[in-house]
CSV table of C-alpha atoms in Angstrom, one decimal:
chain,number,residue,atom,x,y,z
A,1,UNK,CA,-49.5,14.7,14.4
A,2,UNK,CA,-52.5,14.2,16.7
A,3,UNK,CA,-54.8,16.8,16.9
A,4,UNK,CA,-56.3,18.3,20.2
A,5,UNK,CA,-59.2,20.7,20.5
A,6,UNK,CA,-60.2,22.1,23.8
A,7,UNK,CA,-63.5,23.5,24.0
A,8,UNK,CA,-64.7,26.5,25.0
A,9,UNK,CA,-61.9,28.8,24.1
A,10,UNK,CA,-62.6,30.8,26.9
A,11,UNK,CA,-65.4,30.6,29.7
A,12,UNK,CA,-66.5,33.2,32.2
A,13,UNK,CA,-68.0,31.8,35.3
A,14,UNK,CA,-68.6,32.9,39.1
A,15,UNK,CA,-66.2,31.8,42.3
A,16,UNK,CA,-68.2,28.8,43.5
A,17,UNK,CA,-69.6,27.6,40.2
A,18,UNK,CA,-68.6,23.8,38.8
A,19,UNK,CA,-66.9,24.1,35.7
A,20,UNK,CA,-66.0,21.7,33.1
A,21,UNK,CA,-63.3,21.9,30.2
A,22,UNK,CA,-63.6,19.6,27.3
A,23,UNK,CA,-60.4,18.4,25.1
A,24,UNK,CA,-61.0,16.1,22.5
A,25,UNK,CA,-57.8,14.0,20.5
A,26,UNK,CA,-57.8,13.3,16.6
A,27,UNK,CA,-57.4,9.8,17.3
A,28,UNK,CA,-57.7,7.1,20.2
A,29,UNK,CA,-54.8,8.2,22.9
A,30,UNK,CA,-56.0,5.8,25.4
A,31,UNK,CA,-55.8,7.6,28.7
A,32,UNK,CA,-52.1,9.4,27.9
A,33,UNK,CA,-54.1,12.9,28.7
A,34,UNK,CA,-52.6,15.6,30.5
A,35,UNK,CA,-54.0,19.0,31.8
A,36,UNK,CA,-51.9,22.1,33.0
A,37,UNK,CA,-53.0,25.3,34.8
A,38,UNK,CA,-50.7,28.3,33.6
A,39,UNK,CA,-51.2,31.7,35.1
A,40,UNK,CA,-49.9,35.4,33.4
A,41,UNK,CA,-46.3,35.2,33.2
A,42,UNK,CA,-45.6,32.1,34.8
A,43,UNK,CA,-45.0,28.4,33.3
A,44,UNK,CA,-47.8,26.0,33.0
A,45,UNK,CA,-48.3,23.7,36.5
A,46,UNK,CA,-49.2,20.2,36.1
A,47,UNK,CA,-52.7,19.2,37.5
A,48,UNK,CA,-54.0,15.9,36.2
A,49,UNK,CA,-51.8,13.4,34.6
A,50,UNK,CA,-52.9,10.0,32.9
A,51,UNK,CA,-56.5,11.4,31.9
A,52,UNK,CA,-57.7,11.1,35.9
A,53,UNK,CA,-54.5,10.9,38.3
A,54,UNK,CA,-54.4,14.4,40.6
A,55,UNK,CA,-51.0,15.7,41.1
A,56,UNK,CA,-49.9,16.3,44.3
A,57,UNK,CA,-50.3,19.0,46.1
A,58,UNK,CA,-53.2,19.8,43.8
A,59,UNK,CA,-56.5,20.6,45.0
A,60,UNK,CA,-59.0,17.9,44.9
A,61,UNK,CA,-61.6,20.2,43.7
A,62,UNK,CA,-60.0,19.2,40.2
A,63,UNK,CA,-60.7,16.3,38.4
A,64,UNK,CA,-60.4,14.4,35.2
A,65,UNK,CA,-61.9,11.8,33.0
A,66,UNK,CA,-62.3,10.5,30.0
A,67,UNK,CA,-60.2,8.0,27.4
A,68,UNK,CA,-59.9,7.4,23.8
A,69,UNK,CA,-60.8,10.5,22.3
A,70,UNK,CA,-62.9,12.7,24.4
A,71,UNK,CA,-61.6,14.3,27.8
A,72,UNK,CA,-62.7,16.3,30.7
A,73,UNK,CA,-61.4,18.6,33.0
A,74,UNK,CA,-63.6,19.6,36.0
A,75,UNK,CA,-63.2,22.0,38.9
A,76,UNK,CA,-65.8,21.4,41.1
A,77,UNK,CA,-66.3,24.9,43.3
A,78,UNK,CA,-64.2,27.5,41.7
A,79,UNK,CA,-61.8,29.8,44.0
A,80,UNK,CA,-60.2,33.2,43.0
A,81,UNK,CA,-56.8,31.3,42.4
A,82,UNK,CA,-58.6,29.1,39.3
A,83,UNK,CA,-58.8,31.9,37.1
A,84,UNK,CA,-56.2,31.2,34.6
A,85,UNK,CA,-55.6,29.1,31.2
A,86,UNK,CA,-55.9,25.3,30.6
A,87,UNK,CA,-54.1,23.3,28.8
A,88,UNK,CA,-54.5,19.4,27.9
A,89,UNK,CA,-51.8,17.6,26.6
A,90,UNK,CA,-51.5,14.1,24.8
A,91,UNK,CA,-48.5,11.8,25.2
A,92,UNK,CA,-49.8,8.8,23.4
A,93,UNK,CA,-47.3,9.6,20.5
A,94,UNK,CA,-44.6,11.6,19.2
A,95,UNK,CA,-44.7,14.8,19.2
A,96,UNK,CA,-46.6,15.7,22.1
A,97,UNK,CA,-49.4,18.0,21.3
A,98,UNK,CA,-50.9,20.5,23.9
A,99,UNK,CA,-54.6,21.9,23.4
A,100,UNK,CA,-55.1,25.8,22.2
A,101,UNK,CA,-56.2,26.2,25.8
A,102,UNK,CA,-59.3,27.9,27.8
A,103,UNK,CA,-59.0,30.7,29.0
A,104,UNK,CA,-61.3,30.5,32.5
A,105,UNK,CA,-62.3,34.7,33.0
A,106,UNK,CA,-64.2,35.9,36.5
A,107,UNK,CA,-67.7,36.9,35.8
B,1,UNK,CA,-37.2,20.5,45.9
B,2,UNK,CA,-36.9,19.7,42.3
B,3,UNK,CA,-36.1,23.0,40.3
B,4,UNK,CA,-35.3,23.9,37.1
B,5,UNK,CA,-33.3,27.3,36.6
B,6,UNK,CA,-33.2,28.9,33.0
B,7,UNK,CA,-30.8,31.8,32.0
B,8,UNK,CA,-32.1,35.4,31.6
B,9,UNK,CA,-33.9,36.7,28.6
B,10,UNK,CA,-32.2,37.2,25.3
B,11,UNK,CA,-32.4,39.9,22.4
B,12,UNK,CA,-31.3,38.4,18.8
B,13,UNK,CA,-31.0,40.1,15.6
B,14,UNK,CA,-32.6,38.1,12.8
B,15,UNK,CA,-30.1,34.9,11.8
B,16,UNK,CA,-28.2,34.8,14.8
B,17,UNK,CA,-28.4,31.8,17.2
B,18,UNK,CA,-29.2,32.0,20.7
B,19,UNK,CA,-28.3,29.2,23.6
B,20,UNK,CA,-30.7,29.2,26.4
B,21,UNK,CA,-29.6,26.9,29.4
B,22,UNK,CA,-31.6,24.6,32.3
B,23,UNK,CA,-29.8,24.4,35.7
B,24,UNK,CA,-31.6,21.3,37.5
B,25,UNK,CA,-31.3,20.5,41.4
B,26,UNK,CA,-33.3,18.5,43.9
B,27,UNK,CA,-32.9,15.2,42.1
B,28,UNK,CA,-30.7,12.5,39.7
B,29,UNK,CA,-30.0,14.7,36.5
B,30,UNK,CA,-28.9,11.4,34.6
B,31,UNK,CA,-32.6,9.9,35.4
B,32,UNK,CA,-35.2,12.1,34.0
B,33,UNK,CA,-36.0,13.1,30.5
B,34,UNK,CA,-35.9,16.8,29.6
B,35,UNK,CA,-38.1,18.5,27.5
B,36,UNK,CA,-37.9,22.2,25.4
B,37,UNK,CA,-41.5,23.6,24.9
B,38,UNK,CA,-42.3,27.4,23.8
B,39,UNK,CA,-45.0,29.8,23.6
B,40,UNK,CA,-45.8,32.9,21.5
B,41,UNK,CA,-46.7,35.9,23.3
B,42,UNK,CA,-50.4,35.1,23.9
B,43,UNK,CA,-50.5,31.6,21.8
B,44,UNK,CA,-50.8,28.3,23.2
B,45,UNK,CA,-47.8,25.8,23.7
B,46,UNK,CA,-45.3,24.1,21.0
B,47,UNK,CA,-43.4,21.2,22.1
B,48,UNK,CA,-39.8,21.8,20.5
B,49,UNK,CA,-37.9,17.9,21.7
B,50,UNK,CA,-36.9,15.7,24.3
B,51,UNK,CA,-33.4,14.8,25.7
B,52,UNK,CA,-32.1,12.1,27.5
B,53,UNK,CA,-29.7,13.5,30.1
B,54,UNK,CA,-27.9,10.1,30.9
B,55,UNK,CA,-26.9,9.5,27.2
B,56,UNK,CA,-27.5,12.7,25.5
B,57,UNK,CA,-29.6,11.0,22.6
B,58,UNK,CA,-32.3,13.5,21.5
B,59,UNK,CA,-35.4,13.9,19.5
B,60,UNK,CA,-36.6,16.9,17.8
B,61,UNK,CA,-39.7,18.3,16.6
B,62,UNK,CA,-40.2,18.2,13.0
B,63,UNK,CA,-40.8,21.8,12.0
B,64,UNK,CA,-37.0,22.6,14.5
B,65,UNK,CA,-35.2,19.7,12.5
B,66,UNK,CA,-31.8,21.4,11.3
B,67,UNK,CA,-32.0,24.5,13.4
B,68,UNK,CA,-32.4,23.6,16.7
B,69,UNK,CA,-29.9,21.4,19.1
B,70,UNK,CA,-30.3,20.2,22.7
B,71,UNK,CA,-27.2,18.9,24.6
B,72,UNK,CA,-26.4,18.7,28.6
B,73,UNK,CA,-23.6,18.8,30.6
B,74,UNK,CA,-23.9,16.3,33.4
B,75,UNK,CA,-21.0,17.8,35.6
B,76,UNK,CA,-23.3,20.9,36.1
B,77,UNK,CA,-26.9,18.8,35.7
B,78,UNK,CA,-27.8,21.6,33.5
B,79,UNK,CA,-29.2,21.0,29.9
B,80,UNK,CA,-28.8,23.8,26.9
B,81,UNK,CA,-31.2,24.4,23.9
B,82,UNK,CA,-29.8,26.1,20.9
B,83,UNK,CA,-32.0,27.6,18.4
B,84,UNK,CA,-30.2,28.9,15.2
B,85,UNK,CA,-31.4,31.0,11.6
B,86,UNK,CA,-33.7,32.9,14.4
B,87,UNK,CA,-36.2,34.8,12.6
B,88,UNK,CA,-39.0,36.9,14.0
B,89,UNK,CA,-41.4,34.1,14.4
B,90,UNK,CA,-38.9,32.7,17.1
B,91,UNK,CA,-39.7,35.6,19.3
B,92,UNK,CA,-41.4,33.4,22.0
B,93,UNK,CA,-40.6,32.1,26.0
B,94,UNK,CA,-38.7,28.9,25.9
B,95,UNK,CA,-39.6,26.7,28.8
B,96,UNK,CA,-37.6,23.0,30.2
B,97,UNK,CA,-40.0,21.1,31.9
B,98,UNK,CA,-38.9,17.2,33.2
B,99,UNK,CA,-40.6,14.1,32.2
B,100,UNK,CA,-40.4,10.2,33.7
B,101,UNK,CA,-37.6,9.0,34.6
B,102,UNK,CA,-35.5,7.3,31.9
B,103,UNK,CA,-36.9,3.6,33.1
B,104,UNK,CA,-40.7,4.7,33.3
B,105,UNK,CA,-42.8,1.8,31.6
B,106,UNK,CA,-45.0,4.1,29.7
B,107,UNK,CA,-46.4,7.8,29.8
B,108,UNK,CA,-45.3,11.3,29.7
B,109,UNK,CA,-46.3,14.4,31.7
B,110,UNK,CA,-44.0,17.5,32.4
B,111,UNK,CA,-42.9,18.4,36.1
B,112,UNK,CA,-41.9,20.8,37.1
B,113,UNK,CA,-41.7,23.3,34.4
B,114,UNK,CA,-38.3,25.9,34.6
B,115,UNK,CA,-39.5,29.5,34.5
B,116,UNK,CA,-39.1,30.3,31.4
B,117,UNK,CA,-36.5,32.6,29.3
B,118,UNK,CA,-38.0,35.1,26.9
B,119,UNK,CA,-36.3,35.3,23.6
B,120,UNK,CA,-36.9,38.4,21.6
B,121,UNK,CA,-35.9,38.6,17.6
B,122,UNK,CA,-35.8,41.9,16.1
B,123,UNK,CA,-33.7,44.0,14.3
């Protein structure tokens, strides 16, 4: 199974502030990258798709890049509503695999 | 609007099976693959296998093989995942979240996810 490490596993940072969430794959997954928001006691939302393509209806304050093996997840001016857990995903093979998330805290 | 509604939250006793269901509206059941995913109280998220609703072929998850079964009954668009030999490990919130359709040239991401149904082993 293919490995994914997100790092940090948690990150505390201020409403305004650009913030970037690293997941990196055990082996080449091209650009078959996901990332989800998931908020206490609901179920994860998806945000990015395909390493960079934004969801819709999703702010454009998020972004993503990155293929192969290293990914990134940016949010470029933090609101109150970010403050939740990330998740990347990879869908290059089977099974899935989802990052052990971030956990993104209010300073 | 695509939605996916899961039944209520279950209490098993150790070895018993439970059957947690995925009512989908908004769109062509028979088009879109279905997924099972779960998650811990406070750990991250385990993909459990995939279903295809139009020919009800599945794929599981290694570690489920043997005690897990997903089937779906297309007169109601509504898929079920059954999870049997519970033990306390399976104590978790069992999402269905769709994929690409059925005809997608390549990829995989999950939307929209169903709320979730919180199954709880003890004895």
């Amino acid at each position: 199974d293919i490995q994914m490490t997100q790092s940090p596993s948690s990150l505390s940072a201020s409403v305004g502030d650009r913030v970037t969430i690293t997941c990196r794959a055990s082996q080449s997954i091209s650009s078959y990258l996901n990332w989800y928001q998931q908020k206490p006691g609901k179920a994860p939302k998806l945000l990015i798709y395909a390493a960079s393509s934004l969801q819709s209806g999703v702010p454009s304050r998020f972004s993503g890049s990155g293929s192969g093996t290293d990914f990134t997840l940016t949010i470029s001016s933090l609101q109150p509503e970010d403050f939740a857990t990330y998740y990347c995903q990879q869908s290059y093979s089977t099974p899935c695999t989802f990052g052990q998330g971030t956990r993104l805290e209010i300073k | 609007q695509v939605q996916l509604v899961q039944s209520g939250a279950e209490v098993k006793k150790p070895g018993a099976s439970v059957k947690v269901s995925c009512k989908a509206s908004g769109y062509t059941f028979t088009s879109y693959y279905m997924h099972w995913v779960r998650q811990a109280p406070g750990q991250g998220l385990e993909w459990m296998g995939i279903i295809n609703p139009s020919g009800g072929s599945t794929s599981y998850a290694q570690k489920f093989q043997g005690r897990v079964t997903m089937t779906r009954d297309t007169s109601t668009s509504t898929v079920y995942m059954e999870l049997s030999s519970l033990r306390s490990e399976d104590t978790a919130v069992y999402y269905c979240a769709r994929d690409l359709p059925v005809d997608a040239a390549a990829g995989s991401w999950f939307d929209p996810w169903g709320q979730g149904t919180l199954v709880t082993v003890s004895s």
